[in-house]
mmCIF file of C-alpha atoms in Angstrom:
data_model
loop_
_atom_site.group_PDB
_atom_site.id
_atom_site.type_symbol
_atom_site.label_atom_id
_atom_site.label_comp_id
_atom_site.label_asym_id
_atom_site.label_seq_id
_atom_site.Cartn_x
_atom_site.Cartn_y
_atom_site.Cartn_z
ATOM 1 C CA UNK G 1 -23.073 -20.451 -16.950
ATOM 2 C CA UNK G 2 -25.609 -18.020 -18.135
ATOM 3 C CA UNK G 3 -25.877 -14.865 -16.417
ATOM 4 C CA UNK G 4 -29.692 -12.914 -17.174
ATOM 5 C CA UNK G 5 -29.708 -9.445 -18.567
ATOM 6 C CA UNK G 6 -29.684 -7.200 -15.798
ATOM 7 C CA UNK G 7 -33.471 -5.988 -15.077
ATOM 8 C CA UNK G 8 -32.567 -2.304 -13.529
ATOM 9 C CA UNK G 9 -34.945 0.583 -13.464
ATOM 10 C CA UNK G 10 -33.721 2.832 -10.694
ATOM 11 C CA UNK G 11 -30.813 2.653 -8.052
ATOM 12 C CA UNK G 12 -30.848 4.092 -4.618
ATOM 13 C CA UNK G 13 -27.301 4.859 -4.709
ATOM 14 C CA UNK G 14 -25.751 5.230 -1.314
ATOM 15 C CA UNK G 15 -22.151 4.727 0.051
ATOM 16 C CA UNK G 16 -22.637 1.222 1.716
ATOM 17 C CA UNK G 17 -20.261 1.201 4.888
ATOM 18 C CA UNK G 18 -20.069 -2.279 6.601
ATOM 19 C CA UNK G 19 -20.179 -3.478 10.211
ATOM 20 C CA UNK G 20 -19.905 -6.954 10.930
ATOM 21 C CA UNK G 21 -22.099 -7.929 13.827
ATOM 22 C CA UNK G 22 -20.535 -10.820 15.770
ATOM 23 C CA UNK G 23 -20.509 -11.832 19.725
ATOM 24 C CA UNK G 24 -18.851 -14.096 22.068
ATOM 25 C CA UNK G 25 -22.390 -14.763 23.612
ATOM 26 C CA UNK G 26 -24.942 -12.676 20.987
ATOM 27 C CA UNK G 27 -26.164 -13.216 17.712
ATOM 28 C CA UNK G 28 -23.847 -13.118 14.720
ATOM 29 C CA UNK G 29 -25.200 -10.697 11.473
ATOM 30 C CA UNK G 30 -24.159 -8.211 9.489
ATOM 31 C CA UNK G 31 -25.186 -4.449 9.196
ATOM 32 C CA UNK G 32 -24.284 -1.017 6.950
ATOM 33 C CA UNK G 33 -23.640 2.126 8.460
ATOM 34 C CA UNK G 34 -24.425 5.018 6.287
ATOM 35 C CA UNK G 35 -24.579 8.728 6.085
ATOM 36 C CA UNK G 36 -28.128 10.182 5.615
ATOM 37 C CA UNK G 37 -26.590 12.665 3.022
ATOM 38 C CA UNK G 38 -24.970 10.025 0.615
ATOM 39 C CA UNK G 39 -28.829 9.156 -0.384
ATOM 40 C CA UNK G 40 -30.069 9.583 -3.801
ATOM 41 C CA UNK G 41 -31.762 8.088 -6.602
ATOM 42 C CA UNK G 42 -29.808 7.428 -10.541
ATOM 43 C CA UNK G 43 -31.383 6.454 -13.402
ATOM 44 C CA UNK G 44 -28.954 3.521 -14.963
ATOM 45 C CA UNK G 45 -28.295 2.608 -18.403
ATOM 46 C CA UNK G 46 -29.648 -0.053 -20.406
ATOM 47 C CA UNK G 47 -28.351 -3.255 -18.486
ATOM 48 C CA UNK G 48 -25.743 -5.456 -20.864
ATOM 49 C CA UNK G 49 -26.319 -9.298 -21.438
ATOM 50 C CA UNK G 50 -23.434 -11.133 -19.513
ATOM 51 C CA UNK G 51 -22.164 -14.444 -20.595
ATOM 52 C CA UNK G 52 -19.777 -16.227 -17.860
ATOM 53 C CA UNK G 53 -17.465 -19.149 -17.688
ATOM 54 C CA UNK G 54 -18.263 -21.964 -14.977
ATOM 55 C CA UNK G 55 -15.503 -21.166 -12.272
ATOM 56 C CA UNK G 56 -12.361 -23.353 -12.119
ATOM 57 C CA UNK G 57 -9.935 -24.436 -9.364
ATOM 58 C CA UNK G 58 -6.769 -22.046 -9.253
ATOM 59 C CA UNK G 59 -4.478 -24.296 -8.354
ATOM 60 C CA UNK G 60 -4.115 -26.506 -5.120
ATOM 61 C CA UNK G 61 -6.674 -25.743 -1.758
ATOM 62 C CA UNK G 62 -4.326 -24.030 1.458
ATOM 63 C CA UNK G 63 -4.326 -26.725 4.130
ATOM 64 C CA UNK G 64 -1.635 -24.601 5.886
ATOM 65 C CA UNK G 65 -3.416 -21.371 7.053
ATOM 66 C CA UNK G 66 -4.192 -21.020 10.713
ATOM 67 C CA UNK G 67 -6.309 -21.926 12.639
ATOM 68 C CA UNK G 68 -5.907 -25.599 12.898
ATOM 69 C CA UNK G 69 -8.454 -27.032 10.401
ATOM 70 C CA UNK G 70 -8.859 -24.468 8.450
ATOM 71 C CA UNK G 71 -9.227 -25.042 4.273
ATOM 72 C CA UNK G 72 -9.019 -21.941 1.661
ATOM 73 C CA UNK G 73 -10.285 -22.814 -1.840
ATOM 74 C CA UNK G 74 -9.104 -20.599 -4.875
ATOM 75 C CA UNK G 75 -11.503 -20.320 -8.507
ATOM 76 C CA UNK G 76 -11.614 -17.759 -11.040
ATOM 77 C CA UNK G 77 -13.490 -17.109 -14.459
ATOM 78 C CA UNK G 78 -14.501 -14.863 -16.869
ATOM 79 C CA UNK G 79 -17.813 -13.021 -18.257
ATOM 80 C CA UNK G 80 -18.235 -11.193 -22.237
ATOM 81 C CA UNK G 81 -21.038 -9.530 -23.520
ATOM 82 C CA UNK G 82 -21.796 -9.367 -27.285
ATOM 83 C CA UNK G 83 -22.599 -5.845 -26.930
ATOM 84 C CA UNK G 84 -19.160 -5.339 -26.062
ATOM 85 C CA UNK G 85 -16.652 -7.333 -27.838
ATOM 86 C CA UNK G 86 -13.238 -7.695 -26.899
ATOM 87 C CA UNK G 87 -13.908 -7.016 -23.369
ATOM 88 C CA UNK G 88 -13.330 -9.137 -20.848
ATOM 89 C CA UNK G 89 -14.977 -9.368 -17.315
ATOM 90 C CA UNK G 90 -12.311 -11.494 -14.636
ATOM 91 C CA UNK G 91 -13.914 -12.476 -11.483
ATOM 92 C CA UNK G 92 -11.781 -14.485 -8.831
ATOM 93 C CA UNK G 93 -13.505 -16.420 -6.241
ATOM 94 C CA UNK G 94 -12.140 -18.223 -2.617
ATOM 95 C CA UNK G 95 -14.080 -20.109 -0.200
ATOM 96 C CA UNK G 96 -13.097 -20.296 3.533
ATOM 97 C CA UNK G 97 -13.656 -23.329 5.729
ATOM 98 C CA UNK G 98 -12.373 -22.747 9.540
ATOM 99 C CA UNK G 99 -13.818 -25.410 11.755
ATOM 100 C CA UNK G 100 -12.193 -24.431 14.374
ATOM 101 C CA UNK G 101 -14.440 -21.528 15.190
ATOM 102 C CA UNK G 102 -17.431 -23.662 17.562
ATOM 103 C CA UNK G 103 -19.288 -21.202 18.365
ATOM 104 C CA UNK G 104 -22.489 -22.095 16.698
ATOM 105 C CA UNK G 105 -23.201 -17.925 16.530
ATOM 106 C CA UNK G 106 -20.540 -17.569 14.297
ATOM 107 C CA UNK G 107 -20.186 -18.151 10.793
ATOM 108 C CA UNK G 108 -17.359 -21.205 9.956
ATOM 109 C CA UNK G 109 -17.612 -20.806 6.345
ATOM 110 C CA UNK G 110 -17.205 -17.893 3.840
ATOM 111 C CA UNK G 111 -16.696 -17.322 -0.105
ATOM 112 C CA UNK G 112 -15.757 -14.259 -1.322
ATOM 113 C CA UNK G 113 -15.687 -12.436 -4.983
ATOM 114 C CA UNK G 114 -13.416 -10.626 -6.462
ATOM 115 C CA UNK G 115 -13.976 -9.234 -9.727
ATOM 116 C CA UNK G 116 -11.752 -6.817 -12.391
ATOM 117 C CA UNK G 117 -12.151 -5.246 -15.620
ATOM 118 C CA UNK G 118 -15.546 -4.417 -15.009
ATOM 119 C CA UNK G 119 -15.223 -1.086 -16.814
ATOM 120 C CA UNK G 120 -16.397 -1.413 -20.345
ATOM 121 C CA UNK G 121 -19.745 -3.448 -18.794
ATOM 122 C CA UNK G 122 -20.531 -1.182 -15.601
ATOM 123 C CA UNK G 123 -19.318 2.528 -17.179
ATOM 124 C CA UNK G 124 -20.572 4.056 -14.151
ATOM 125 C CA UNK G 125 -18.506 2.437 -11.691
ATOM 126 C CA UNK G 126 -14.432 4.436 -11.104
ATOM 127 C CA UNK G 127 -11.916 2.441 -13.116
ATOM 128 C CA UNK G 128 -9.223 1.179 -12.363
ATOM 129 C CA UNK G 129 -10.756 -0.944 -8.902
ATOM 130 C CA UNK G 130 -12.064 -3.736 -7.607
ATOM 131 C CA UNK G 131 -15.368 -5.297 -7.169
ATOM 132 C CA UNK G 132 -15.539 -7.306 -3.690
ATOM 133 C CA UNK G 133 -18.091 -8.614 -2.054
ATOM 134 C CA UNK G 134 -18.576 -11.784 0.354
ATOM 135 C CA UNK G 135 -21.439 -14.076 2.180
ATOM 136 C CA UNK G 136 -21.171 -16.313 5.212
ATOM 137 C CA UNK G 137 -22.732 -19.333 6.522
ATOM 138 C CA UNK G 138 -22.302 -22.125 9.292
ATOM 139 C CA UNK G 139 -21.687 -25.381 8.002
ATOM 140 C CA UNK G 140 -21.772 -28.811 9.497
ATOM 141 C CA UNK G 141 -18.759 -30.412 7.084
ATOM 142 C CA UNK G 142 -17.003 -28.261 4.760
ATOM 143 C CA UNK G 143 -18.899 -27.414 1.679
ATOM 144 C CA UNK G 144 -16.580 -27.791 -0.590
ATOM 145 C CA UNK G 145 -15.247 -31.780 0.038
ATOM 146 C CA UNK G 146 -18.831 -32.494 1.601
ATOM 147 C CA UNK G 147 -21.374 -30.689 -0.413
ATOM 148 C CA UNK G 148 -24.149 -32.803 0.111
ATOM 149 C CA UNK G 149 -23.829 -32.901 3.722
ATOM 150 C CA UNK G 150 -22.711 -29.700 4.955
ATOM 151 C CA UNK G 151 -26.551 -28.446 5.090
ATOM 152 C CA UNK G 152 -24.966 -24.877 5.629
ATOM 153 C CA UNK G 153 -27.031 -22.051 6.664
ATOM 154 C CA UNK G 154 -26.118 -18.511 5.515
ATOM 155 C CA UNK G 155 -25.374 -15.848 8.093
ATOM 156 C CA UNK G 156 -24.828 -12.457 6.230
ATOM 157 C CA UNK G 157 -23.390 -11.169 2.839
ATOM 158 C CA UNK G 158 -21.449 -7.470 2.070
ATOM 159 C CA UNK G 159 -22.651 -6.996 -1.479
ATOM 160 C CA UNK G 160 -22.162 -3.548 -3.528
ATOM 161 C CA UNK G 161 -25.476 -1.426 -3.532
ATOM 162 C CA UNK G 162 -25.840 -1.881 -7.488
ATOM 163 C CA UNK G 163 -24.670 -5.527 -7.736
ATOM 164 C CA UNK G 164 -27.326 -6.118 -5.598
ATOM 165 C CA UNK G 165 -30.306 -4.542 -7.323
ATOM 166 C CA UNK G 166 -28.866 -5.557 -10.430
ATOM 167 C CA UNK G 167 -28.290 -9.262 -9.619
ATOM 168 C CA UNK G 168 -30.575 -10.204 -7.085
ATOM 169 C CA UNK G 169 -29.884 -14.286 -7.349
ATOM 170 C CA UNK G 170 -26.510 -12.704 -5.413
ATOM 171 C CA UNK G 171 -28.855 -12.288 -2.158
ATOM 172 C CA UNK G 172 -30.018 -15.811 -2.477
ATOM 173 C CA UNK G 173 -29.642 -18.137 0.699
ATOM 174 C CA UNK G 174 -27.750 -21.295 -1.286
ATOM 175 C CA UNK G 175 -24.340 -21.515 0.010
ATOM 176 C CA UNK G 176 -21.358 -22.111 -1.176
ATOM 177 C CA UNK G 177 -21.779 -20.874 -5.031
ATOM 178 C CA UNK G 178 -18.589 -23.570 -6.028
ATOM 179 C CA UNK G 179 -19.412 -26.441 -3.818
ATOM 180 C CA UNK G 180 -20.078 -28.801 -6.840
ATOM 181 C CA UNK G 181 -17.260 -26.885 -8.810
ATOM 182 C CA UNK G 182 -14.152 -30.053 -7.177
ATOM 183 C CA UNK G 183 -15.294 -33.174 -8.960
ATOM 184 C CA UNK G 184 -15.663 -35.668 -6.832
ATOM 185 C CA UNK G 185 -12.931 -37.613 -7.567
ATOM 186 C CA UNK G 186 -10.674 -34.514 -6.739
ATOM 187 C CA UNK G 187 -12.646 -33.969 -3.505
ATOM 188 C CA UNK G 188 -11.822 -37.435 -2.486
ATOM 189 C CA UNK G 189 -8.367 -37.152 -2.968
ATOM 190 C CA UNK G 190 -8.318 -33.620 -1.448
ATOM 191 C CA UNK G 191 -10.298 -35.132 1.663
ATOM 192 C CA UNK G 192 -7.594 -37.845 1.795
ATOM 193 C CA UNK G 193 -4.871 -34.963 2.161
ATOM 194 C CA UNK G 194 -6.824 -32.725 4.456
ATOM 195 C CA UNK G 195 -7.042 -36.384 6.933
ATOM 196 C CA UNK G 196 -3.559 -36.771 6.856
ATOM 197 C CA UNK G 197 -2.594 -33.311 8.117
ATOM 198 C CA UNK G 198 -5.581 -32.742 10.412
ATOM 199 C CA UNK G 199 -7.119 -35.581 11.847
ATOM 200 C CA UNK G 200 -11.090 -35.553 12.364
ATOM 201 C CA UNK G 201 -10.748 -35.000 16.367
ATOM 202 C CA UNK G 202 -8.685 -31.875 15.174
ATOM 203 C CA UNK G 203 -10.208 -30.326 12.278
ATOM 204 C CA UNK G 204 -13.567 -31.438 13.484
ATOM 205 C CA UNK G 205 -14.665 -30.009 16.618
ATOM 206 C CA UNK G 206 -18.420 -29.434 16.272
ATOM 207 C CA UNK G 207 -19.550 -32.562 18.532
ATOM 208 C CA UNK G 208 -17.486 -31.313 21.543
ATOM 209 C CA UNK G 209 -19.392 -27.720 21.329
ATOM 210 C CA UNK G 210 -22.592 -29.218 20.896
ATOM 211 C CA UNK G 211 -22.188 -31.300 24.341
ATOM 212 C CA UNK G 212 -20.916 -28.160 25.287
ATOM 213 C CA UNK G 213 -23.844 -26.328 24.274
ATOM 214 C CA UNK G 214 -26.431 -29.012 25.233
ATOM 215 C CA UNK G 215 -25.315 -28.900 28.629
ATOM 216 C CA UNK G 216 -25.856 -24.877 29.429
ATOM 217 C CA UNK G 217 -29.294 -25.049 27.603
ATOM 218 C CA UNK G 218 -30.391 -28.092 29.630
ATOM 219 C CA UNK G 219 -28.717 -27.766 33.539
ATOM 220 C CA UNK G 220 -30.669 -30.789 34.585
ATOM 221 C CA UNK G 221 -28.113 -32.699 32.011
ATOM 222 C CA UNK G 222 -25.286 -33.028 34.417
ATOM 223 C CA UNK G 223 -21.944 -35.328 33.127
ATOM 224 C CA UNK G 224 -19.614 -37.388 35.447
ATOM 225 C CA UNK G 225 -16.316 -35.827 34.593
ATOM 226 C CA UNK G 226 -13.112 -38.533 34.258
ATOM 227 C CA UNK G 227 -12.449 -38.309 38.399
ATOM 228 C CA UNK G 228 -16.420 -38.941 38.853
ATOM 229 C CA UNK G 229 -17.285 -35.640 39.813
ATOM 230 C CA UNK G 230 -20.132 -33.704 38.563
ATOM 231 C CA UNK G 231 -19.314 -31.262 35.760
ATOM 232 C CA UNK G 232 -19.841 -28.034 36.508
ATOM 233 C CA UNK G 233 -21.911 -25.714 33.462
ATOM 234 C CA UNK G 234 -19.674 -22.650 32.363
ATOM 235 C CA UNK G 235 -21.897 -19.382 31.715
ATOM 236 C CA UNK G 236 -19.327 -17.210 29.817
ATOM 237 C CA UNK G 237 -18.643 -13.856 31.949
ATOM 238 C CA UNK G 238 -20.774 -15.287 34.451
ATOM 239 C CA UNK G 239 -19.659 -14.394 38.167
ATOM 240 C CA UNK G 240 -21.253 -17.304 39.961
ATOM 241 C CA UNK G 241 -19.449 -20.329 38.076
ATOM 242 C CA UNK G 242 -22.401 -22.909 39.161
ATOM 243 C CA UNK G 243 -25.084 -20.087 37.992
ATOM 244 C CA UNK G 244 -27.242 -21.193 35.734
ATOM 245 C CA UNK G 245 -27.843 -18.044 32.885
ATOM 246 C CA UNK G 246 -28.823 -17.392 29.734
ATOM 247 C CA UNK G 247 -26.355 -15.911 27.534
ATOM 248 C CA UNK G 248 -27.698 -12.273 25.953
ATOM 249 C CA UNK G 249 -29.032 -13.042 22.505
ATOM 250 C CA UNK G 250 -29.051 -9.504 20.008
ATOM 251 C CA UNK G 251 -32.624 -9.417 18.704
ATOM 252 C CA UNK G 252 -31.612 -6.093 17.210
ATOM 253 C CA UNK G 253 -29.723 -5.051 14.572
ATOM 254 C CA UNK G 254 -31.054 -8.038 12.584
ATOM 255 C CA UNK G 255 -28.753 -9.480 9.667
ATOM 256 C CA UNK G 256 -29.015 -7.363 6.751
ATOM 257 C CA UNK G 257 -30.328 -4.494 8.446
ATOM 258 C CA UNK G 258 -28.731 -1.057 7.511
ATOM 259 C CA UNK G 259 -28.321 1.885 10.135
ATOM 260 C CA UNK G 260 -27.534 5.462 9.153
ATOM 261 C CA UNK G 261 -24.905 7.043 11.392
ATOM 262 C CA UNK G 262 -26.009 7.893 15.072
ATOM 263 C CA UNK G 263 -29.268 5.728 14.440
ATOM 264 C CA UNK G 264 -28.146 2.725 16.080
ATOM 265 C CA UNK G 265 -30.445 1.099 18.607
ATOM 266 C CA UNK G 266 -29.253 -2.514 20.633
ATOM 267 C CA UNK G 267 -31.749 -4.829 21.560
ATOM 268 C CA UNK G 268 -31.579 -8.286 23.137
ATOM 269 C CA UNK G 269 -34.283 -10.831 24.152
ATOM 270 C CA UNK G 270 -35.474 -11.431 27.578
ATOM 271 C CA UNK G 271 -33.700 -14.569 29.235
ATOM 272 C CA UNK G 272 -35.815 -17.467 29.740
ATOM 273 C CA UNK G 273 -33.462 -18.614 32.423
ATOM 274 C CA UNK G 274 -31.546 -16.988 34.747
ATOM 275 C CA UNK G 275 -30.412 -13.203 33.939
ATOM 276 C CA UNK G 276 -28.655 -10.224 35.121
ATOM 277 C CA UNK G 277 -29.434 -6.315 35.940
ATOM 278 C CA UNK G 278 -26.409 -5.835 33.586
ATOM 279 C CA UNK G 279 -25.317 -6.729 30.161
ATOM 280 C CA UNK G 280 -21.699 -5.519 28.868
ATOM 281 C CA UNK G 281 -21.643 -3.964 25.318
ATOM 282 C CA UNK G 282 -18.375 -3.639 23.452
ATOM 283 C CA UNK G 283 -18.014 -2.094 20.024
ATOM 284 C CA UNK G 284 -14.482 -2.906 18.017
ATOM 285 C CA UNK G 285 -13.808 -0.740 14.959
ATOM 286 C CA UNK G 286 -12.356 -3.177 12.183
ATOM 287 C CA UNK G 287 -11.511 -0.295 9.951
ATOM 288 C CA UNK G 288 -8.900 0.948 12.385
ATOM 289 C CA UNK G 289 -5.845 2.223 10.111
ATOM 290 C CA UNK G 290 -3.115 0.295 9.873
ATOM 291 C CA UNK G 291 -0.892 3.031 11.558
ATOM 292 C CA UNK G 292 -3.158 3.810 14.847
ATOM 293 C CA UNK G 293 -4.438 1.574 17.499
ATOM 294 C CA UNK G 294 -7.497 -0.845 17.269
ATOM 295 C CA UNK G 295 -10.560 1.571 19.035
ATOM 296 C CA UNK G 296 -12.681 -0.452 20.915
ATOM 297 C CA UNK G 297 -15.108 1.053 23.330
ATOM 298 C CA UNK G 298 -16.315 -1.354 26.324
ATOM 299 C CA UNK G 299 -19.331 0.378 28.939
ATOM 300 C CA UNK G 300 -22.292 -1.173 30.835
ATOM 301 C CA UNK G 301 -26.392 -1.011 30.022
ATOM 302 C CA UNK G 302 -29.224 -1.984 31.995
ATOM 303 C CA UNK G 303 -30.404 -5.248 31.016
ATOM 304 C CA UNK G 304 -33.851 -3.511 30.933
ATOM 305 C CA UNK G 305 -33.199 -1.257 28.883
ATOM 306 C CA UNK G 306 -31.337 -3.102 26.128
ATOM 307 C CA UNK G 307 -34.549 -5.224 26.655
ATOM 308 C CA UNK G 308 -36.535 -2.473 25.472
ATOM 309 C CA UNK G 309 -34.253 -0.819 22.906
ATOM 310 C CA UNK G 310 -31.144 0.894 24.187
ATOM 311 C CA UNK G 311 -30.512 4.197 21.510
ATOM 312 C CA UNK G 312 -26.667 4.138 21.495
ATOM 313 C CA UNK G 313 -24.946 7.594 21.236
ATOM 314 C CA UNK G 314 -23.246 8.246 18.181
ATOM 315 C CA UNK G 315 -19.867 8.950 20.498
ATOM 316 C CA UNK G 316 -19.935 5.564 21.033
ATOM 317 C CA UNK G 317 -18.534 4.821 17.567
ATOM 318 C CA UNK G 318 -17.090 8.007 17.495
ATOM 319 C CA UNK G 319 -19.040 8.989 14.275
ATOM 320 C CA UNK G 320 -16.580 7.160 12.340
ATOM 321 C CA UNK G 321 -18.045 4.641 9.043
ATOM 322 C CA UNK G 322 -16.982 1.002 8.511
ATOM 323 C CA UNK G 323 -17.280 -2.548 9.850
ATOM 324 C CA UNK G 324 -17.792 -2.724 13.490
ATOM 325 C CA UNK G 325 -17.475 -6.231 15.766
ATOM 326 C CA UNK G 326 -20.440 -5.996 18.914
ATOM 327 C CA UNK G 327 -20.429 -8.034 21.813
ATOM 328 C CA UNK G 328 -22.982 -8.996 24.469
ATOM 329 C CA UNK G 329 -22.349 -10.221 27.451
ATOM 330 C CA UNK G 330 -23.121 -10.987 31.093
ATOM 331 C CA UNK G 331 -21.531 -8.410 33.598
ATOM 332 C CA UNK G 332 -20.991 -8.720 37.608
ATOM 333 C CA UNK G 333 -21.322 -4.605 37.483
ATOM 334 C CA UNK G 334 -23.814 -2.792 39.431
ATOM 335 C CA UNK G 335 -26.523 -1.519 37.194
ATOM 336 C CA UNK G 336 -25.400 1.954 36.154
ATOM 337 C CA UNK G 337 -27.419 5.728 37.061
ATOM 338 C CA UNK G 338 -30.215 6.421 35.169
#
């Protein structure tokens, strides 16, 4: 494929630090934390014409990887530019298909990049590293052995500051990238495979959550359960189990949205059914080292006030940078003191 000269005028280089916005019962997206005194503005050099191989399979797909279901595709290629010859650009790609997450606020589907020996084509980047970046989407069928009917829509994407000005097709909504990359006579033979090992009641869950999910947005739909009694609606973190509520839904961050340190302000909708005085918030840190326990920081807000806007204090994360997991959800608490 042909990759257009990069059309860069100015950069507004900043140190992009991730925080992946998911919830049991909220809105999925993804936000960057960053420092107000990493801004600043760099001329870059004359962009290079890039040149790049269509992406081929590495190998087999991982049927093995856990959860149940879940389907790891492996491609890779290369890029040259004319204006630098003898150079070689490697870029490694792997999509993710994990039907086993239901929750229909969650992404099932990723694809990732990798890409090395950028050097001689991006001068100003350190040597020696990696490129990574990574987009999300949820998916009906897997989009790689059912491309034309996975109608996946894209959740978020962590792509590097000057990839992103200097690419811009990267921010573009089509997901996967490689879902026409199997042929189809591979993808029939790989679908044949993935059958055997997980049969479609296993690997495909989705109709069980939307009953599921069908039945808390519309009470009146009530289901005689295998005895012949009536199936009770569960409202997760709910402390009436017949009360009929509607799960908080984060209006705020929105996906995409970047937040410098100590700037952070929560926001959900007003329920349209149900509700109550208090919503649980819990912040996970992602980027917890290897060597010290995971942080996570669980306290109570006034519904109203997350209605409104709730400023969270910059203790809260603890003023540390990096991918962050949020939660919403309903509490039994009393409302807490002004």
């Amino acid at each position: 494929m042909n990759v257009p000269p990069f059309n860069v005028k100015r950069l507004l280089c900043i140190t992009p630090l991730r925080i992946s916005l998911t919830a049991t019962v909220a809105l999925v997206g993804l936000i960057e934390i960053v420092h107000a005194s990493s801004f600043g503005v760099a001329e870059l050099p004359n962009p290079l014409p890039l040149t790049c191989t269509e992406p081929q399979m590495r190998g087999l797909p991982d049927f093995s990887q856990p959860p149940k279901g879940t389907a790891k595709y492996r491609f890779n290629g290369t890029c040259t530019s004319p204006q630098r010859p003898g150079n070689q650009l490697t870029y490694k790609l792997e999509g993710s298909w994990t039907p086993a997450e239901t929750n229909s606020q969650k992404p099932n589907a990723s694809e990732s990049v990798e890409i090395t020996g950028y050097e001689p084509f991006l001068p100003d980047r350190a040597p020696g590293g990696r490129i990574y970046m990574y987009w999300t989407a949820r998916c009906n069928k897997d989009p790689w052995l059912h491309p034309t009917k996975a109608n996946c829509r894209r959740f978020g994407a962590m792509i590097p500051e000057d990839l992103g000005v200097a690419a811009p097709d990267l921010q573009a909504t089509s997901f996967p990238r490689t879902g026409n990359v199997i042929t189809p006579g591979d993808q029939k033979r790989l679908l044949a495979e993935y059958n055997r090992l997980y049969p479609p009641d296993v690997a495909m869950p989705l109709d069980r959550e939307r009953n599921r999910t069908a039945a808390l947005v519309n009470p009146q739909q009530k289901k005689e359960s295998a005895t012949g009694a009536i199936a009770k609606p569960f409202v997760p973190g709910g402390t009436a189990p017949l009360a009929i509520m509607e799960t908080p839904k984060i209006k705020k961050p929105a996906s995409g949205d970047r937040i410098i340190q100590g700037q952070m302000v929560v926001q959900i909708d007003p329920p349209k059914v149900g509700g109550s005085p208090v919503t649980e918030l819990e912040f996970t840190w992602l980027d917890t080292p290897p060597n010290r326990p995971r942080y996570i920081n669980t306290f109570a807000v006034d519904t109203s006030k997350l209605i409104q806007g709730y400023p969270v204090d910059q203790a809260v994360t603890r003023g540390q940078t990096g991918r962050r997991e949020v939660q919403a959800r309903v509490s039994g608490e009393t409302p807490p003191r002004a």
